[in-house]
Short mmCIF file of C-alpha atoms in Angstrom, two decimals:
data_model
loop_
_atom_site.label_atom_id
_atom_site.label_comp_id
_atom_site.label_asym_id
_atom_site.label_seq_id
_atom_site.Cartn_x
_atom_site.Cartn_y
_atom_site.Cartn_z
CA MET H 1 -120.51 13.16 155.34
CA LYS H 2 -122.09 9.67 153.73
CA SER H 3 -119.60 6.97 152.75
CA MET H 4 -119.72 5.71 149.88
CA SER H 5 -119.05 2.10 151.01
CA TYR H 6 -121.62 1.76 153.64
CA ASP H 7 -124.43 -0.22 152.88
CA PRO H 8 -126.91 0.35 155.20
CA THR H 9 -129.16 -2.81 154.33
CA ALA H 10 -127.30 -4.33 157.31
CA ALA H 11 -128.14 -2.74 160.20
CA ALA H 12 -131.77 -2.80 158.68
CA THR H 13 -131.80 -6.17 158.73
CA HIS H 14 -129.69 -6.49 162.33
CA LEU H 15 -132.00 -3.68 163.63
CA GLU H 16 -135.15 -6.19 161.97
CA TRP H 17 -134.30 -8.66 163.94
CA ALA H 18 -134.07 -8.02 167.26
CA SER H 19 -137.61 -6.32 166.92
CA ARG H 20 -139.20 -10.22 165.25
CA THR H 21 -137.76 -11.72 168.65
CA GLY H 22 -137.99 -9.52 171.49
CA LEU H 23 -134.38 -9.47 171.85
CA ARG H 24 -132.21 -6.52 172.48
CA ILE H 25 -128.77 -6.05 170.54
CA GLY H 26 -125.33 -4.07 172.46
CA ASP H 27 -124.74 -2.57 168.87
CA LEU H 28 -124.93 -2.91 165.54
CA PRO H 29 -121.51 -5.73 164.04
CA PRO H 30 -119.07 -2.13 163.75
CA GLY H 31 -119.76 -2.54 159.54
CA ALA H 32 -122.52 -1.74 159.90
CA ARG H 33 -123.05 1.16 161.98
CA PRO H 34 -123.97 4.06 160.64
CA GLY H 35 -121.52 7.17 161.30
CA SER H 36 -123.88 9.84 160.28
CA LEU H 37 -126.95 10.73 160.91
CA GLU H 38 -127.46 11.01 156.86
CA GLU H 39 -126.68 7.09 157.35
CA GLY H 40 -128.71 6.14 160.41
CA TYR H 41 -131.85 7.59 158.51
CA ALA H 42 -131.23 5.94 155.75
CA ALA H 43 -131.38 1.80 157.52
CA GLN H 44 -133.95 3.25 159.18
CA ALA H 45 -135.97 3.25 155.69
CA ILE H 46 -135.11 0.05 155.05
CA PHE H 47 -135.90 -1.29 158.62
CA VAL H 48 -139.66 0.62 158.72
CA LYS H 49 -139.82 -1.14 154.88
CA GLN H 50 -138.10 -4.36 156.67
CA MET H 51 -141.91 -3.69 158.09
CA ASN H 52 -143.70 -5.02 155.54
CA GLU H 53 -146.43 -2.08 156.56
CA PRO H 54 -147.38 1.75 154.94
CA VAL H 55 -146.03 4.58 157.14
CA VAL H 56 -148.83 6.21 158.83
CA GLY H 57 -147.02 9.17 160.10
CA TRP H 58 -144.15 10.73 162.16
CA LYS H 59 -142.20 11.06 165.21
CA ILE H 60 -141.19 13.89 166.65
CA ALA H 61 -137.64 13.59 169.42
CA GLY H 62 -135.28 16.19 170.68
CA ALA H 63 -137.47 19.70 168.96
CA SER H 64 -137.96 21.12 172.36
CA PRO H 65 -136.75 24.71 172.65
CA ARG H 66 -133.40 23.60 173.55
CA GLY H 67 -132.87 20.97 171.03
CA LEU H 68 -133.86 23.90 167.82
CA ARG H 69 -130.99 26.01 168.96
CA GLY H 70 -128.77 23.30 169.29
CA ASP H 71 -128.41 22.88 172.74
CA LEU H 72 -128.26 19.78 173.97
CA PRO H 73 -126.25 16.77 172.51
CA THR H 74 -128.00 15.23 170.21
CA ALA H 75 -129.63 17.37 166.81
CA PRO H 76 -133.27 17.33 166.48
CA ALA H 77 -134.51 13.91 164.96
CA HIS H 78 -137.14 11.93 163.07
CA GLY H 79 -139.23 8.29 163.35
CA CYS H 80 -141.19 7.23 161.45
CA LEU H 81 -145.34 5.43 162.83
CA THR H 82 -146.31 3.02 160.75
CA PRO H 83 -150.13 1.35 162.57
CA SER H 84 -149.64 -1.59 163.64
CA ARG H 85 -148.08 0.45 167.01
CA VAL H 86 -150.91 3.03 167.11
CA ILE H 87 -153.40 1.47 169.30
CA ALA H 88 -156.47 3.27 170.92
CA SER H 89 -157.22 4.38 174.31
CA GLY H 90 -157.97 1.06 177.32
CA GLY H 91 -155.97 -0.46 174.18
CA LEU H 92 -152.96 -3.82 176.57
CA LEU H 93 -149.45 -3.34 175.41
CA LYS H 94 -147.23 -6.42 174.45
CA PHE H 95 -143.58 -5.83 174.75
CA PRO H 96 -140.97 -8.12 175.15
CA SER H 97 -139.95 -9.22 179.21
CA ASN H 98 -136.10 -8.15 178.84
CA ALA H 99 -137.04 -4.59 178.21
CA LYS H 100 -137.28 -1.18 179.38
CA ALA H 101 -140.40 1.12 178.64
CA THR H 102 -140.36 4.85 178.63
CA LEU H 103 -143.00 6.61 178.44
CA GLU H 104 -143.50 10.53 177.67
CA THR H 105 -146.71 12.68 177.50
CA GLU H 106 -146.90 14.11 174.30
CA VAL H 107 -149.48 16.61 171.73
CA ALA H 108 -150.51 15.01 168.39
CA PHE H 109 -152.21 15.94 165.30
CA ARG H 110 -153.47 14.17 162.50
CA PHE H 111 -154.04 15.92 159.10
CA SER H 112 -157.51 16.98 157.34
CA ARG H 113 -155.99 16.50 153.96
CA SER H 114 -152.56 15.42 151.88
CA VAL H 115 -149.94 18.68 151.97
CA SER H 116 -146.62 18.78 149.90
CA PRO H 117 -144.71 21.20 152.76
CA ALA H 118 -141.63 22.22 149.97
CA GLU H 119 -144.29 23.55 148.23
CA GLU H 120 -147.20 25.12 151.10
CA ALA H 121 -146.58 27.41 154.68
CA PHE H 122 -148.10 25.47 156.86
CA GLU H 123 -151.44 26.50 157.80
CA VAL H 124 -153.23 25.03 161.49
CA SER H 125 -156.42 26.17 160.58
CA SER H 126 -156.66 24.19 156.66
CA MET H 127 -153.96 20.68 157.89
CA ILE H 128 -154.88 20.07 161.12
CA ASP H 129 -158.26 17.98 161.69
CA HIS H 130 -157.85 17.47 165.43
CA ALA H 131 -155.26 17.86 168.07
CA PHE H 132 -154.64 14.84 170.71
CA ILE H 133 -153.09 14.08 173.96
CA ALA H 134 -151.15 10.41 173.28
CA ILE H 135 -148.29 8.77 175.36
CA GLU H 136 -145.07 7.32 173.64
CA VAL H 137 -143.62 4.28 174.45
CA VAL H 138 -139.92 4.12 172.80
CA CYS H 139 -138.40 -0.10 173.50
CA SER H 140 -134.84 0.19 171.71
CA ARG H 141 -134.04 -2.23 169.94
CA PHE H 142 -130.80 -2.40 172.26
CA ILE H 143 -129.94 -3.06 175.32
CA ASP H 144 -128.87 0.72 175.68
CA ARG H 145 -129.99 3.14 173.56
CA LYS H 146 -127.56 6.03 174.32
CA ALA H 147 -124.57 4.18 174.52
CA VAL H 148 -124.70 2.80 170.82
CA GLY H 149 -125.04 7.12 169.71
CA GLN H 150 -127.43 9.27 167.76
CA PRO H 151 -126.64 7.51 164.62
CA SER H 152 -127.09 3.74 165.57
CA PHE H 153 -130.68 4.38 166.64
CA ILE H 154 -132.03 7.35 164.63
CA ALA H 155 -131.18 3.05 162.72
CA ASP H 156 -133.64 1.83 165.12
CA ASN H 157 -136.73 4.74 164.88
CA LEU H 158 -135.21 5.82 167.65
CA GLY H 159 -136.64 3.33 169.36
CA PHE H 160 -140.38 3.48 168.89
CA HIS H 161 -142.76 0.75 170.07
CA ALA H 162 -146.05 2.60 169.48
CA LEU H 163 -148.14 5.13 170.41
CA ILE H 164 -151.51 5.65 172.82
CA CYS H 165 -153.91 7.43 171.08
CA GLY H 166 -156.10 9.64 173.86
CA GLU H 167 -158.35 12.93 174.09
CA ARG H 168 -158.89 15.31 171.54
CA VAL H 169 -156.62 18.48 173.13
CA ASP H 170 -158.38 22.13 171.12
CA PRO H 171 -155.38 22.50 168.06
CA PHE H 172 -155.96 26.47 167.87
CA ASP H 173 -155.61 26.97 171.84
CA PRO H 174 -151.69 26.52 172.54
CA ARG H 175 -152.66 27.82 176.44
CA LYS H 176 -154.23 23.28 175.99
CA PHE H 177 -150.66 22.96 175.55
CA GLU H 178 -148.67 24.59 178.65
CA GLY H 179 -151.29 22.69 181.58
CA ASP H 180 -150.07 20.42 183.59
CA ALA H 181 -148.38 16.79 182.03
CA GLY H 182 -147.31 14.33 183.72
CA VAL H 183 -148.25 10.55 183.93
CA TRP H 184 -148.98 7.83 186.41
CA GLN H 185 -149.37 4.31 186.83
CA ASN H 186 -151.97 2.71 189.41
CA GLY H 187 -152.96 5.66 189.94
CA GLU H 188 -149.54 6.92 191.20
CA ARG H 189 -148.02 9.94 189.65
CA ILE H 190 -144.10 8.48 188.06
CA ALA H 191 -143.45 11.14 185.29
CA ILE H 192 -143.28 15.58 186.34
CA SER H 193 -144.34 18.41 184.38
CA LEU H 194 -141.22 19.62 181.73
CA SER H 195 -141.30 23.58 181.93
CA GLY H 196 -139.41 25.91 180.40
CA ASP H 197 -136.90 25.43 177.18
CA ASP H 198 -136.85 21.71 177.97
CA ARG H 199 -141.02 21.34 177.15
CA THR H 200 -142.26 20.24 173.60
CA ARG H 201 -143.90 23.38 172.13
CA PRO H 202 -146.21 21.45 169.65
CA PHE H 203 -146.58 23.82 166.49
CA ASP H 204 -142.54 24.39 166.98
CA SER H 205 -141.95 20.90 167.13
CA LEU H 206 -144.32 20.71 163.64
CA LYS H 207 -142.45 23.11 162.01
CA PHE H 208 -138.86 21.89 162.40
CA LEU H 209 -140.56 18.27 160.50
CA TRP H 210 -141.96 20.15 158.01
CA GLY H 211 -138.66 21.47 156.78
CA GLU H 212 -136.89 18.41 156.78
CA LEU H 213 -140.09 17.30 154.80
CA ALA H 214 -140.25 20.05 152.86
CA ARG H 215 -136.31 19.46 152.06
CA GLN H 216 -136.73 16.12 151.29
CA ARG H 217 -139.59 16.76 148.66
CA LYS H 218 -142.05 14.19 151.10
CA THR H 219 -145.92 15.05 151.20
CA ILE H 220 -147.84 14.42 153.94
CA LEU H 221 -151.05 12.32 153.53
CA GLU H 222 -154.89 13.15 154.06
CA GLY H 223 -154.99 11.31 157.89
CA ALA H 224 -151.05 11.22 158.91
CA ILE H 225 -150.10 11.21 162.26
CA VAL H 226 -147.22 13.38 163.90
CA THR H 227 -146.28 13.10 167.66
CA THR H 228 -144.64 16.15 168.28
CA GLY H 229 -142.21 15.37 170.87
CA THR H 230 -142.81 15.09 175.22
CA LEU H 231 -144.38 17.78 178.02
CA SER H 232 -143.87 15.61 180.54
CA ALA H 233 -139.82 14.35 181.57
CA PRO H 234 -139.59 10.94 180.51
CA VAL H 235 -140.01 7.23 183.18
CA ASP H 236 -138.92 4.40 182.42
CA VAL H 237 -140.63 0.74 183.39
CA GLU H 238 -140.41 -2.53 184.06
CA THR H 239 -143.56 -3.58 185.35
CA ASN H 240 -147.03 -4.45 184.25
CA GLY H 241 -149.74 -2.24 185.43
CA SER H 242 -152.15 0.95 184.89
CA PHE H 243 -150.72 3.55 182.66
CA ARG H 244 -152.16 7.19 182.64
CA ALA H 245 -151.14 10.69 180.58
CA GLN H 246 -152.69 13.86 181.41
CA ILE H 247 -153.11 17.56 179.79
CA SER H 248 -154.98 20.31 180.23
CA GLY H 249 -157.82 17.59 181.82
CA ALA H 250 -157.50 15.26 178.38
CA LYS H 251 -156.46 11.40 179.76
CA VAL H 252 -155.18 8.56 177.64
CA ASP H 253 -154.57 5.13 179.17
CA VAL H 254 -153.06 1.80 178.59
CA THR H 255 -152.21 -1.04 180.75
CA PHE H 256 -148.56 -3.48 180.18
CA LEU H 257 -148.09 -7.25 179.77
CA ARG H 258 -144.53 -8.60 179.90
CA SER H 259 -144.35 -10.79 177.15
CA ASP H 260 -141.98 -13.86 176.54
CA GLU H 261 -143.81 -14.00 172.56
CA GLY H 262 -142.04 -11.14 170.88
CA GLU H 263 -142.19 -7.48 169.60
CA VAL H 264 -145.43 -6.66 168.20
CA HIS H 265 -145.93 -6.58 165.46
CA SER H 266 -147.12 -10.41 165.54
CA GLU H 267 -149.96 -12.17 163.57
CA THR H 268 -151.90 -12.03 166.66
CA VAL H 269 -151.44 -7.90 166.89
CA GLN H 270 -151.58 -7.47 163.58
CA SER H 271 -155.31 -8.18 163.73
CA THR H 272 -156.58 -6.43 166.94
CA CYS H 273 -155.75 -3.01 165.12
CA ALA H 274 -158.40 -0.86 163.81
CA SER H 275 -157.39 1.13 160.33
CA THR H 276 -157.77 5.00 160.50
CA SER H 277 -160.27 5.39 158.78
CA ASP H 278 -161.36 4.73 161.90
CA TRP H 279 -160.03 8.94 163.26
CA MET H 280 -162.81 10.83 160.85
CA ASP H 281 -165.59 10.84 163.68
CA THR H 282 -164.37 9.81 166.90
CA GLY H 283 -162.85 11.51 169.35
CA THR H 284 -160.66 8.88 170.63
CA PRO H 285 -159.00 7.87 166.81
CA PHE H 286 -159.42 4.10 167.31
CA LYS H 287 -162.12 1.72 168.82
CA GLN H 288 -160.83 0.50 171.95
CA ALA H 289 -158.20 -2.95 170.63
CA GLU H 290 -155.83 -5.46 172.69
CA TYR H 291 -152.46 -4.25 171.20
#
C-alpha cells in the first residue's frame, strides 16, 4: 500500500544526481526509500522526467514463465526507454569507470501504429512493425542493486543504461525466438542461452506489459519500442571491449569504453544519437552513431 506521507521526489533527485555524475550510491536516504512497488514506480516516473527526454518505449524485467507465475523472489517489472539511450548496432557505448555493466540478449518490438491496451486486444499482425535482436545494458545507479530491494531498483528505472538495436528477427515466426542466444566479448563466448521456464518468451512478456499499460490507461505510440527480457544468462562486465549478441543468425554489436566523464546523457552523447524516424525503412533502427 502506498504511504500517504511518501514523497517520491527525493528518491528521484538522488538517482538523477547519480546518473548525471556517474557516481554510484549505496542506498537512498531512509526517508526517500520507496516501501512498495507503487512507490517505486512513482519515483521512477519523476526520475525519468528529470532526464528531460520523452519516453519512447519500455523495458521488461523478470517476465520469464517462472516470473509470470510468481515463482521468483521479485515480481515482473517495467521501466522506460529514452531516445539518447537507444542506439544502433556498431556504436560506441561509454559508461562510468566505477560501474559494472550487465549484458542481456533480448528480442525487442517496434510498434507500427499507436494503440491503447485498455481498449484493444494485442494483435501482432496489425500492431508490430518489426522485431529485432538487442543488447540491453543494465548499469544501476546503486553500488549493489540487489541489496537495495525491488522498490528502489524500480525507482532506478530498473538500472536501464542503454539498448543496442541490431538486426531484424521475423516476428511472425516464433521459432526465431527459440534459437541459441548468447553474448561474445572479443570473439569469446561469455554468456550461454537460458532455457525452459527461465528463458523469456517475448510475446508472453509483451502481454504482461500490455496488461500493466491497460491498467494505467497509457497509450503505446507509433514507433514505440518494447524490449522484452533476456534470452541469455545475464553477464557482468567491467572491462572495455567489443561485444556481440546473437540469436537465430541475427546479431548486434557494441564497443564499450569506460569513462570518468559522468553518465551517458552528456551533451556530447546526445548530439550523436539518431531519432526514431530512422526506424521505418532500414535493417537496423538507427544510423551508426557514437553513444
